[in-house]
Short mmCIF file of C-alpha atoms and ligand atoms in Angstrom, two decimals:
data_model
loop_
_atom_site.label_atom_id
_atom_site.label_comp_id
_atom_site.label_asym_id
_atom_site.label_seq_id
_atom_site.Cartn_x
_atom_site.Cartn_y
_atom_site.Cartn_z
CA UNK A 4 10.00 15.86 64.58
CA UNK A 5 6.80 17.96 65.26
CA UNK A 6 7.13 17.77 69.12
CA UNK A 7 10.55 19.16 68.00
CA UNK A 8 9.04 22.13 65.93
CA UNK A 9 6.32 22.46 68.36
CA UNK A 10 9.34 23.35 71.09
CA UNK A 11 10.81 25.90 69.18
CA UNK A 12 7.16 27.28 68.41
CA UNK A 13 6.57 27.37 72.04
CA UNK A 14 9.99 29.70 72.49
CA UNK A 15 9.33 31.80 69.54
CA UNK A 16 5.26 32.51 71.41
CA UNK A 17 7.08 32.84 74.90
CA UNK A 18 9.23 35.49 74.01
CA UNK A 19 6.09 37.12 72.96
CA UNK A 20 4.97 36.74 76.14
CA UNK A 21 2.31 33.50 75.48
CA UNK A 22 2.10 31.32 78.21
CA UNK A 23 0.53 28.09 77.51
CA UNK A 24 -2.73 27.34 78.10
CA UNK A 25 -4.56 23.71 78.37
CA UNK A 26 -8.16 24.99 78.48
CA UNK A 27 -8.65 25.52 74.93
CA UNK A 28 -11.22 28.11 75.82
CA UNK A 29 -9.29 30.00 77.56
CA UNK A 30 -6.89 30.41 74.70
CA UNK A 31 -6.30 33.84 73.10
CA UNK A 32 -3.90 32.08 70.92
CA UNK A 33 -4.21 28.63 69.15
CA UNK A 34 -1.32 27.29 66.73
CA UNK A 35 -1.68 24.38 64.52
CA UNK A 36 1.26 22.53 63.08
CA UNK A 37 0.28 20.25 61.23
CA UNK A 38 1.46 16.79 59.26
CA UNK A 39 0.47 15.68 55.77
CA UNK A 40 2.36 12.10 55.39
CA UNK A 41 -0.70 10.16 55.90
CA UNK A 42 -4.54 11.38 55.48
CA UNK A 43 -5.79 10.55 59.11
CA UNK A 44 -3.09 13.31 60.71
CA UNK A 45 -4.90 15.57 57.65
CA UNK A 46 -8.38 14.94 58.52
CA UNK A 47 -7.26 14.86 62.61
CA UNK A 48 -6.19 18.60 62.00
CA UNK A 49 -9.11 19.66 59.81
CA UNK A 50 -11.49 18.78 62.62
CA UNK A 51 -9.52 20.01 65.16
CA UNK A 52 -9.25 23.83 63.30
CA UNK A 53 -13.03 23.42 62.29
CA UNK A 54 -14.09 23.30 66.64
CA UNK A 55 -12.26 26.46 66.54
CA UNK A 56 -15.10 28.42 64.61
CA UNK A 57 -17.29 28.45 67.50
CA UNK A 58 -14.77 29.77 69.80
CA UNK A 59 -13.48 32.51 67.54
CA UNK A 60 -17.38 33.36 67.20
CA UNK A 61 -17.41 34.15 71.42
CA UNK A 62 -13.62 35.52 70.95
CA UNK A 63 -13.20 37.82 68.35
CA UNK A 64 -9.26 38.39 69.81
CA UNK A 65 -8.68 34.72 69.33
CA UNK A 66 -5.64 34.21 66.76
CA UNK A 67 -5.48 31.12 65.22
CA UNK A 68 -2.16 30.07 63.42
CA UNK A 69 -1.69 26.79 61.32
CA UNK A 70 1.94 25.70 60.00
CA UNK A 71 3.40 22.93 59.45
CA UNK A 72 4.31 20.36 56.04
CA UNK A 73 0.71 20.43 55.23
CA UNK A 74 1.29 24.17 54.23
CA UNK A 75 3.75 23.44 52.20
CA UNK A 76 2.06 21.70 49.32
CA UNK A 77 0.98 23.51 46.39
CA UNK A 78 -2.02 25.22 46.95
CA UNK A 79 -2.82 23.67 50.33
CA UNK A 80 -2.91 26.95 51.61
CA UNK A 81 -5.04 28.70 50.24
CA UNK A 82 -7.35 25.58 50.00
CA UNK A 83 -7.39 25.25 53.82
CA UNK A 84 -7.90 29.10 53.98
CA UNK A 85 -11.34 28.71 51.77
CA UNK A 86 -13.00 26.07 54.14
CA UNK A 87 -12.08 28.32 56.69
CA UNK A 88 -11.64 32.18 56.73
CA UNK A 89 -11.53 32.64 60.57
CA UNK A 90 -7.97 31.20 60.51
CA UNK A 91 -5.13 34.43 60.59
CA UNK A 92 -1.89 32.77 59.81
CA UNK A 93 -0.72 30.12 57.74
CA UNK A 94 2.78 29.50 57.86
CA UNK A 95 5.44 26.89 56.44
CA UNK A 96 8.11 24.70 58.17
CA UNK A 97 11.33 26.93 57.22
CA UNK A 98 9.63 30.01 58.25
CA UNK A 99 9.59 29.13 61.42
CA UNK A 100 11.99 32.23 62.56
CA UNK A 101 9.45 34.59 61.05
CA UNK A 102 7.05 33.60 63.41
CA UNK A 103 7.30 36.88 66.16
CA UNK A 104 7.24 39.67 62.91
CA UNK A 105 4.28 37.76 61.85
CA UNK A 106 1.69 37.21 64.50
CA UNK A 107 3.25 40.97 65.21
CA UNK A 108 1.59 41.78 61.82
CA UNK A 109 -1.85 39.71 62.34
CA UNK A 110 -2.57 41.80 65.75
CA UNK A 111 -1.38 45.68 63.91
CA UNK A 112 -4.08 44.66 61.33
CA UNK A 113 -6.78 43.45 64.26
CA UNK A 114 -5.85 46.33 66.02
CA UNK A 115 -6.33 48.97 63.21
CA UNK A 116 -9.07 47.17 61.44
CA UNK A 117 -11.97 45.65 63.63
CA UNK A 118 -13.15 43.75 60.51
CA UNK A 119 -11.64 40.79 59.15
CA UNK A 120 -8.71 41.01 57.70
CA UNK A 121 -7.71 38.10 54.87
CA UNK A 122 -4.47 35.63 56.30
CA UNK A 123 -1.37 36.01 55.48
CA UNK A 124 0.10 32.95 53.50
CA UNK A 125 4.09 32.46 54.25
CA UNK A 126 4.97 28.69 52.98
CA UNK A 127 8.07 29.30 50.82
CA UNK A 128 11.68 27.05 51.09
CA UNK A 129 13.79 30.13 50.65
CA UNK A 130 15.32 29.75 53.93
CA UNK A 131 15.60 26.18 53.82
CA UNK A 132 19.11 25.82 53.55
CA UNK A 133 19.53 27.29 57.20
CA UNK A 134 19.34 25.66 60.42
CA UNK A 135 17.52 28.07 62.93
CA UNK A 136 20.62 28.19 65.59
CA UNK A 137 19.12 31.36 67.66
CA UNK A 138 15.51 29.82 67.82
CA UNK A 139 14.74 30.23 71.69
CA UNK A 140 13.49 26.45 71.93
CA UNK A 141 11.20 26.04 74.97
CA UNK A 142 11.48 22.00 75.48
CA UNK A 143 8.80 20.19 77.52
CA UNK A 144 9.89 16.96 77.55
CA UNK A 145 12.73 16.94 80.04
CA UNK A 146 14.58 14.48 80.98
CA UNK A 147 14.63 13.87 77.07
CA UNK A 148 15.54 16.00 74.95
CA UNK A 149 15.37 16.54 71.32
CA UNK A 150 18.28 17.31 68.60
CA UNK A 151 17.52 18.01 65.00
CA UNK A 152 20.94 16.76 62.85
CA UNK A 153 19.31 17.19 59.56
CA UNK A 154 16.33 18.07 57.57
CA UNK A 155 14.78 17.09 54.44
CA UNK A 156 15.10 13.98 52.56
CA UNK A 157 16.33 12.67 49.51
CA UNK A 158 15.21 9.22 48.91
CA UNK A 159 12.42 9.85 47.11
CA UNK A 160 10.76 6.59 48.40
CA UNK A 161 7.69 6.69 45.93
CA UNK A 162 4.57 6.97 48.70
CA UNK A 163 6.08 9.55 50.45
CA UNK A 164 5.61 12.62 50.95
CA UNK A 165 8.11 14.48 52.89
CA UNK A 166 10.83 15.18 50.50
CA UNK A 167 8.20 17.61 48.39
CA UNK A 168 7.72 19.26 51.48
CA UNK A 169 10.62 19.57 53.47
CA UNK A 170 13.41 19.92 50.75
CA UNK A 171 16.32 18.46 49.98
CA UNK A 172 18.40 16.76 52.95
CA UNK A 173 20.63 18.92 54.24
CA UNK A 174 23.33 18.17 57.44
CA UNK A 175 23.01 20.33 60.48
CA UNK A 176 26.98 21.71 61.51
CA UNK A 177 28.45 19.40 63.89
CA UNK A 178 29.81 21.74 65.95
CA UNK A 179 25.70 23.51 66.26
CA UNK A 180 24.66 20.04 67.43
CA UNK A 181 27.77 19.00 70.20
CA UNK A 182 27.37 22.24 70.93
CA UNK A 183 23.64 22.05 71.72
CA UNK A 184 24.02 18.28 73.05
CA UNK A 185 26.46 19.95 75.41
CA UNK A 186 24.38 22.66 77.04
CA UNK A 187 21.75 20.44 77.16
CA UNK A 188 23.79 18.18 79.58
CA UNK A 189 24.89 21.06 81.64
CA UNK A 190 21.43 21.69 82.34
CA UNK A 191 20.69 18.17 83.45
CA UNK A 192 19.16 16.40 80.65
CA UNK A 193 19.46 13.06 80.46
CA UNK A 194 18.29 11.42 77.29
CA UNK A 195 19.30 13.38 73.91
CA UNK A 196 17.58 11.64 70.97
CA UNK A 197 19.21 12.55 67.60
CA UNK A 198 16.64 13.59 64.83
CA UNK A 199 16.62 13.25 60.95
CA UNK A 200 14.09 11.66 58.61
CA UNK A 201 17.44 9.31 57.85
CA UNK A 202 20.13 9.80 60.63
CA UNK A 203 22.28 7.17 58.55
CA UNK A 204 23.38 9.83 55.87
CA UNK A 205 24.14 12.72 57.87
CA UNK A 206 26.91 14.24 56.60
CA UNK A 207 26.98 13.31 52.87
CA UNK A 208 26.70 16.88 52.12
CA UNK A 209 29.16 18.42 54.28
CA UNK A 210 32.10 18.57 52.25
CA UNK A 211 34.22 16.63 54.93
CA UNK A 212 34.74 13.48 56.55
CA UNK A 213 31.58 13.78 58.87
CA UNK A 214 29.48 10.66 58.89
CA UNK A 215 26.48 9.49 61.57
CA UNK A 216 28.57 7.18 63.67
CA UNK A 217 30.91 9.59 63.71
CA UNK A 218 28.64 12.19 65.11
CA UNK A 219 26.79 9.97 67.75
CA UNK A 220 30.33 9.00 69.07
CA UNK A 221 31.17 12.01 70.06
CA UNK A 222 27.94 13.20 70.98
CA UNK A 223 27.91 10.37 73.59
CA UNK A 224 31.34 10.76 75.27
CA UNK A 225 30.79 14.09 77.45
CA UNK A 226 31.47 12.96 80.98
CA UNK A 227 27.82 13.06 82.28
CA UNK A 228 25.71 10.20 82.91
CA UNK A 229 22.97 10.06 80.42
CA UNK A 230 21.92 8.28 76.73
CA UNK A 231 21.90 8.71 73.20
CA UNK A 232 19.08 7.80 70.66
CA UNK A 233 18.33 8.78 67.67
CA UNK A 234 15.90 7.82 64.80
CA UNK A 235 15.46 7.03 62.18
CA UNK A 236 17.38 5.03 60.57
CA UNK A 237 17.03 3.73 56.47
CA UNK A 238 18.41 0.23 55.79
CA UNK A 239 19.94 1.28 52.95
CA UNK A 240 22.34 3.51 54.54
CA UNK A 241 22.80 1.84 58.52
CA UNK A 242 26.93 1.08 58.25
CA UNK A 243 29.00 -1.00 59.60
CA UNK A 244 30.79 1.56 61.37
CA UNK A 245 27.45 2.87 63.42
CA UNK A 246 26.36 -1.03 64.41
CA UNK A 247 30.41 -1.40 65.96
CA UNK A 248 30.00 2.22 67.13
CA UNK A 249 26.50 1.59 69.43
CA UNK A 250 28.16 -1.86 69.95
CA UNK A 251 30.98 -0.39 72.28
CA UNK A 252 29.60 2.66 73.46
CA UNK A 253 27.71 2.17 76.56
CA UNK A 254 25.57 5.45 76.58
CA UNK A 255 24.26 4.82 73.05
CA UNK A 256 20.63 3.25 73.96
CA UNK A 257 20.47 -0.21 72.51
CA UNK A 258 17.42 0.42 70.09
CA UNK A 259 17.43 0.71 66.77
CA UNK A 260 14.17 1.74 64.81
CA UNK A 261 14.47 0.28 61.44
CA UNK A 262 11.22 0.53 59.01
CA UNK A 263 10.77 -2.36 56.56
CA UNK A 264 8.08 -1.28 54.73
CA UNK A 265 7.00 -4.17 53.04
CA UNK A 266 8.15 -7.79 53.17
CA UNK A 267 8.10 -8.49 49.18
CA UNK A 268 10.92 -7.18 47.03
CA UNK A 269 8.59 -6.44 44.14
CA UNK A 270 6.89 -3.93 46.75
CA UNK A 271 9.96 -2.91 48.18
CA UNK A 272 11.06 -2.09 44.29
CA UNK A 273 7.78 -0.40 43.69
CA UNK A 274 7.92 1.88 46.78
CA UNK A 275 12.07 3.05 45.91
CA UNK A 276 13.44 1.54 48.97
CA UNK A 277 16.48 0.82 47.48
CA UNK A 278 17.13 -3.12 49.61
CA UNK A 279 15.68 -6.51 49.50
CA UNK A 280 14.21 -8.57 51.71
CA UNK A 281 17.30 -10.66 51.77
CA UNK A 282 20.01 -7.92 52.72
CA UNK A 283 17.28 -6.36 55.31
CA UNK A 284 17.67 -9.80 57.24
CA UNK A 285 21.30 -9.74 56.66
CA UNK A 286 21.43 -6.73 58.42
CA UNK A 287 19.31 -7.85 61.30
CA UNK A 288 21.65 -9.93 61.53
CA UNK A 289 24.42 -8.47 61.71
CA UNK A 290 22.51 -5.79 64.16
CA UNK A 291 21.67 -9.03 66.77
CA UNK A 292 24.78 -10.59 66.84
CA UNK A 293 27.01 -7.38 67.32
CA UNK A 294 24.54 -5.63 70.06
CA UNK A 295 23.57 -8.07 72.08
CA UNK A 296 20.00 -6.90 73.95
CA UNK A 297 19.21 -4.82 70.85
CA UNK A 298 15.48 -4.32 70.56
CA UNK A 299 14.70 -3.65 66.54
CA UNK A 300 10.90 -1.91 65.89
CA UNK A 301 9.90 -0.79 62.42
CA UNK A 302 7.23 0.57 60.32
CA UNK A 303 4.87 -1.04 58.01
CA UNK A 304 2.63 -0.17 55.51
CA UNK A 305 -0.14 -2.35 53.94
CA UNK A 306 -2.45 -1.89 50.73
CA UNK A 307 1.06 -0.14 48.63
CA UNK A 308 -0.66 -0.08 44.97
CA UNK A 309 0.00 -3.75 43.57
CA UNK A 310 -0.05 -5.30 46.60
CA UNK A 311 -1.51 -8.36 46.26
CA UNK A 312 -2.65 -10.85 48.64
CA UNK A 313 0.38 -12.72 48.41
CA UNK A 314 2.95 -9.93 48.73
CA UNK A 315 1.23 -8.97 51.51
CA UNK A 316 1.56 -12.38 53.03
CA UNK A 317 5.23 -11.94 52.11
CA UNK A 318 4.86 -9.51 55.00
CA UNK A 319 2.83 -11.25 56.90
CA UNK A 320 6.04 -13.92 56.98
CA UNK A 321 8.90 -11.55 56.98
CA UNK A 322 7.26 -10.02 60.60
CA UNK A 323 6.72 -13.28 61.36
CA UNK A 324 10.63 -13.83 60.55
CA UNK A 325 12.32 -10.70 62.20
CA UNK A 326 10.28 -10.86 65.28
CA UNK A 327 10.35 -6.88 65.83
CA UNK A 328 10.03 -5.74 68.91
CA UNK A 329 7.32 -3.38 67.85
CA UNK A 330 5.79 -2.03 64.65
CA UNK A 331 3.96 1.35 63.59
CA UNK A 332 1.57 -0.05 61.33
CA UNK A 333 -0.16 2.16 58.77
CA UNK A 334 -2.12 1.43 55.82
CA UNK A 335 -0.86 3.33 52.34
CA UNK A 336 -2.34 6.65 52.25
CA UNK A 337 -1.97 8.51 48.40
CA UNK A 338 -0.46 11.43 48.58
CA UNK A 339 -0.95 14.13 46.06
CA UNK A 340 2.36 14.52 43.70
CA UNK A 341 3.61 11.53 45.09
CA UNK A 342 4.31 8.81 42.11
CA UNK A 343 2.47 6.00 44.12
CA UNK A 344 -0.80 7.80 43.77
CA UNK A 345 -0.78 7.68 40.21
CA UNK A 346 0.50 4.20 40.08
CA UNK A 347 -1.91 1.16 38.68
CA UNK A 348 -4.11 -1.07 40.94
CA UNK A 349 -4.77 1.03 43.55
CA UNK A 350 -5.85 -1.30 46.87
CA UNK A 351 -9.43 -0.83 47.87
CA UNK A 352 -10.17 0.40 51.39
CA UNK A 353 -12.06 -2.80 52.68
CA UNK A 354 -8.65 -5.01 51.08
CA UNK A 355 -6.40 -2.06 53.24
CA UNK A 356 -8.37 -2.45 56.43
CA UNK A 357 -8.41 -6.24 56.17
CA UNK A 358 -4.44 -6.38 55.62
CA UNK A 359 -3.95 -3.89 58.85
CA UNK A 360 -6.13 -5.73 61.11
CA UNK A 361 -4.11 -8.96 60.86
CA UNK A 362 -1.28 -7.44 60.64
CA UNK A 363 -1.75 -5.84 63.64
CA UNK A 364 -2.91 -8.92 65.28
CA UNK A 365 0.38 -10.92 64.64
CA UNK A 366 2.32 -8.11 65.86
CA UNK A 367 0.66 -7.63 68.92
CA UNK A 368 1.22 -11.50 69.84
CA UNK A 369 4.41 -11.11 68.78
CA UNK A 370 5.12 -8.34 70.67
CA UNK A 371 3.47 -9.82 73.72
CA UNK A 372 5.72 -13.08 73.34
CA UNK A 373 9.09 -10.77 73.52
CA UNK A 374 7.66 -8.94 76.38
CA UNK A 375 7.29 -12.25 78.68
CA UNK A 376 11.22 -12.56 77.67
CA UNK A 377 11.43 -9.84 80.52
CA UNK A 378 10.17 -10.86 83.13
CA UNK A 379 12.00 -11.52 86.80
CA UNK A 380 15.31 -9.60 84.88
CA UNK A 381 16.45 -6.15 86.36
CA UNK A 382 16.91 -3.40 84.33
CA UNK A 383 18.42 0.07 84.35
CA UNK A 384 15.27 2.21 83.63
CA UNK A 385 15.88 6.45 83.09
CA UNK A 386 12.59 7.38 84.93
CA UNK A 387 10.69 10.23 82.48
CA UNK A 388 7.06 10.68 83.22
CA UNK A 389 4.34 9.88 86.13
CA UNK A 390 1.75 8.58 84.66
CA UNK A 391 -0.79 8.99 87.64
CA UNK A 392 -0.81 9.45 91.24
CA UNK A 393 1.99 6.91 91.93
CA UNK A 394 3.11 5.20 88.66
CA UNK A 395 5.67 6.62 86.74
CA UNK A 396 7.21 5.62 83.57
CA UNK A 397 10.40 5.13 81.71
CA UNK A 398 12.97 3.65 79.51
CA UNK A 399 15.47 0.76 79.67
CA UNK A 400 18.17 1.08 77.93
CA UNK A 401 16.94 -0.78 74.81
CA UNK A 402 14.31 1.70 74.70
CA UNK A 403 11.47 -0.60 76.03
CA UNK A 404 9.17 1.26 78.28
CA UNK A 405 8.09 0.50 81.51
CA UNK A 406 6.00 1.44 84.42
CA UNK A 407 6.36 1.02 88.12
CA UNK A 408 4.82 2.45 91.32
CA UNK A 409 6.83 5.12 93.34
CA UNK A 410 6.14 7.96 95.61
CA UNK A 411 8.10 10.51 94.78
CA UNK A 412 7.77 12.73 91.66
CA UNK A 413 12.15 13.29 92.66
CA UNK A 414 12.63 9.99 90.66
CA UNK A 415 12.27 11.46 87.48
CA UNK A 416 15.14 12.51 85.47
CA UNK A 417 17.22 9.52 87.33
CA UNK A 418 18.24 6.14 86.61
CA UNK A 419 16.87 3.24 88.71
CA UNK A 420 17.26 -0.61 88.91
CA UNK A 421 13.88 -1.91 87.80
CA UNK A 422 12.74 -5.44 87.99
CA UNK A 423 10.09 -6.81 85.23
CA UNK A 424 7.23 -8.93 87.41
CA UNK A 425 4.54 -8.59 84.79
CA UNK A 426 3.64 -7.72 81.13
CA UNK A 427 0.06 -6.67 80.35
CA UNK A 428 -0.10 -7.10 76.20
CA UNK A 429 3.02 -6.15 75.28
CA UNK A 430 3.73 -3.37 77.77
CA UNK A 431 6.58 -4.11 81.02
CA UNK A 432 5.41 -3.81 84.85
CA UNK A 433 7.96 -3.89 87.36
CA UNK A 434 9.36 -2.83 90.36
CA UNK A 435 12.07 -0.76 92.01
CA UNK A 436 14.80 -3.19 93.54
N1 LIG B 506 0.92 6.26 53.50
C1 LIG B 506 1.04 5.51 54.62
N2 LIG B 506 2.13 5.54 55.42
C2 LIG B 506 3.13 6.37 55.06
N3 LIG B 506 4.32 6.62 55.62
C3 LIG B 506 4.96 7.55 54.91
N4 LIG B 506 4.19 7.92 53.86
C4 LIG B 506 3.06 7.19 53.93
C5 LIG B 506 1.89 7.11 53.12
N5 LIG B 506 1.75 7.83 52.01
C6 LIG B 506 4.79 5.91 56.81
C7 LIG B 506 6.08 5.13 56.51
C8 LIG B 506 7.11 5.92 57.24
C9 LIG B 506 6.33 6.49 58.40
C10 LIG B 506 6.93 7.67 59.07
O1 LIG B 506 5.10 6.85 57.82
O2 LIG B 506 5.93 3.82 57.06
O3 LIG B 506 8.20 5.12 57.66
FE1 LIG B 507 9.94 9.56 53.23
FE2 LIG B 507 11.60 8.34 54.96
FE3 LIG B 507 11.56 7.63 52.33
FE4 LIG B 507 12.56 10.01 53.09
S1 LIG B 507 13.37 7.96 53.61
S2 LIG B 507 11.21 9.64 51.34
S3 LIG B 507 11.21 10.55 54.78
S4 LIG B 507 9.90 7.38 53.87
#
């Protein structure tokens, strides 16, 4: 979602006439945008603005911007803007649009003031309710492509941050995003990946009969050749009409990111998810024996307050269990405002770091296990990066990634027969056939 932002960030400075830069010291222009759901994206960013005081000490031009959900917690701010002065801007996530009048504003007042002039603090939801449809997006990630449906959340899932942050859920107009999807195709991109914090209940505020699977279906029936994704998905709200739906349609990709959370249902309870244990295997399922080929991944999170050793080997079973193609492992993080931080028997850090590391362990072997599953098979791979010299990278179907020798850069952006001859770890090797 923040490579998303960071596109239409990147449009908003190129109409200004930015061009980007990656010699940080050669930068006359840095922008931040940060994340607050976990503490180590915090600290990241707080370093990374800090190494900016010496260059803003040789470059008294240099702008720096931050934005980003960070900014919009109370007082964050104005917090951030006490450690340190030198930054100009601070923005929020739905002022996005008011990013040209702004920096406009910071370089009047360098301009007409050589001394240093106190940021300006813009982090208010009044525009939330409004998708940006003019924003002049500048994407870098072609062939893929990125589609915001919604934004916001309403679960309220008690560790989490995000809802505070970015407001209330609210659907995107389906015409906006065929529309978008649409152009995007006619300038030859291949992969659109649809983007909400929970795809699954797009629509349950449009007054109308809109729902996800609804969406995707027609999103993925323009006659070009090319795939749909989308995450992410929340178990409580995956139907049965979007399994049938990726089921049949063969330019849905064949991945489904799903995040457990926790593998005990007093956790599970604890942290608002809203399903068991017992209906998240139902739907796995259900998932496995309607898509055949599906690859499921998921998040985790270890060290939720209350978590004790043996709800956390609960987890420990349920991965063992599901056998997830991959996991995003992270240990609980309190967030400010959030009820989990307030909540009794808080997990200490040594317990956290304990849980991760063999959790991360029996993933990785796990992972590793499905990965030998590939080998000698051929697969349809959309080719999407080079990597170095000659080995490039990309995408089966399923969403597995894989690399390959090749020697010509022409091969990305188009789909080639692939076949698996080695995993290292977990990741796919192969060859073009
Ligand atoms: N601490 C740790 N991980 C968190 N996530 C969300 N909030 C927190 C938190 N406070 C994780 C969840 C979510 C993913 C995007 O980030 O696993 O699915
Ligand atoms: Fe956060 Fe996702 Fe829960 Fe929404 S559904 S509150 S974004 S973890």
């Amino acid at each position: 979602m923040n490579i998303s932002d960071s596109e239409t960030i990147a449009g908003y400075l190129a109409t200004m006439n930015y061009e980007r830069t990656n010699i940080v010291e050669e930068a006359d222009f840095i922008f931040f945008h940060t994340c607050c759901v976990r503490d180590s994206a915090e600290n990241k960013i707080i370093g990374r603005i800090g190494e900016t005081i010496r260059l803003k000490e040789k470059n008294k031009d240099l702008i720096i911007v931050v934005s980003g959900c960070m900014m919009q917690q109370p007082g964050a701010a104005e917090l951030l803007l006490n450690k340190f002065p030198h930054i100009d801007l601070m923005i929020g996530t739905s002022n996005l649009n008011s990013i040209q009048y702004l920096v406009e504003q910071v370089i009047i007042n360098k301009l007409n003031n050589l001394k240093y002039q106190k940021a300006q603090i813009k982090c208010f939801n009044e525009s939330n309710s409004n998708f940006d449809e003019d924003a002049p997006i500048l994407r870098s990630s072609w062939p893929n492509s990125w589609v915001s449906i919604t934004k916001g959340c309403n679960n309220f899932c008690t560790y989490c941050i995000v809802p505070y942050v970015r407001g209330p859920e609210i659907s995107r107009h389906p015409e906006n995003i065929l529309n978008e999807v649409h152009n995007l195709l006619k300038n030859n991109y291949k992969e659109i990946t649809l983007l909400g914090q929970n795809v699954n209940s797009y629509g349950n505020d449009l007054k109308s009969e809109w729902t996800f699977a609804k969406l995707i279906e027609i999103a993925s029936n323009f006659e070009y050749n090319y795939r749909v994704r989308f995450m992410t998905s929340h178990p409580k709200d995956l139907s049965q009409e979007l399994i049938e739906t990726i089921a049949i349609n063969k330019r849905i990709s064949k991945h489904i990111h799903l995040p457990i959370q926790a593998g005990s249902d007093k956790v599970l309870n604890l942290m608002n998810r809203k399903y068991s244990v017992e209906k998240y295997i139902k739907l796995i399922n259900n998932i496995r024996n309607l898509i055949p080929g599906v690859s499921i991944t998921t998040d985790i999170m270890v060290g939720f307050p209350g978590e004790t050793e043996e709800d956390f080997l609960e987890t420990m079973n349920i991965v063992k269990q599901v056998q997830f193609h991959n996991a995003y492992m992270f240990i609980y993080s309190p967030r400010k405002g959030t009820p989990a931080a307030k909540m009794p028997n808080q997990i200490s850090s040594l317990e956290k770091k304990d849980r991760i590391s063999r959790l991360i362990k029996l993933q990785n072997k796990i992972s590793c296990e499905i990965s030998k599953e590939y080998l000698n098979s051929t697969y349809e791979v959309l080719v999407d990066n080079i990597i170095s010299d000659d080995i490039y990278c990309g995408r089966t179907d399923n969403g597995r990634l894989v690399k390959f020798k090749a020697q010509d850069s022409n091969i990305i952006g188009s789909f080639v027969n692939i076949k698996i001859k080695y995993n290292k770890g977990s990741s796919l090797w192969g060859e073009i056939i």
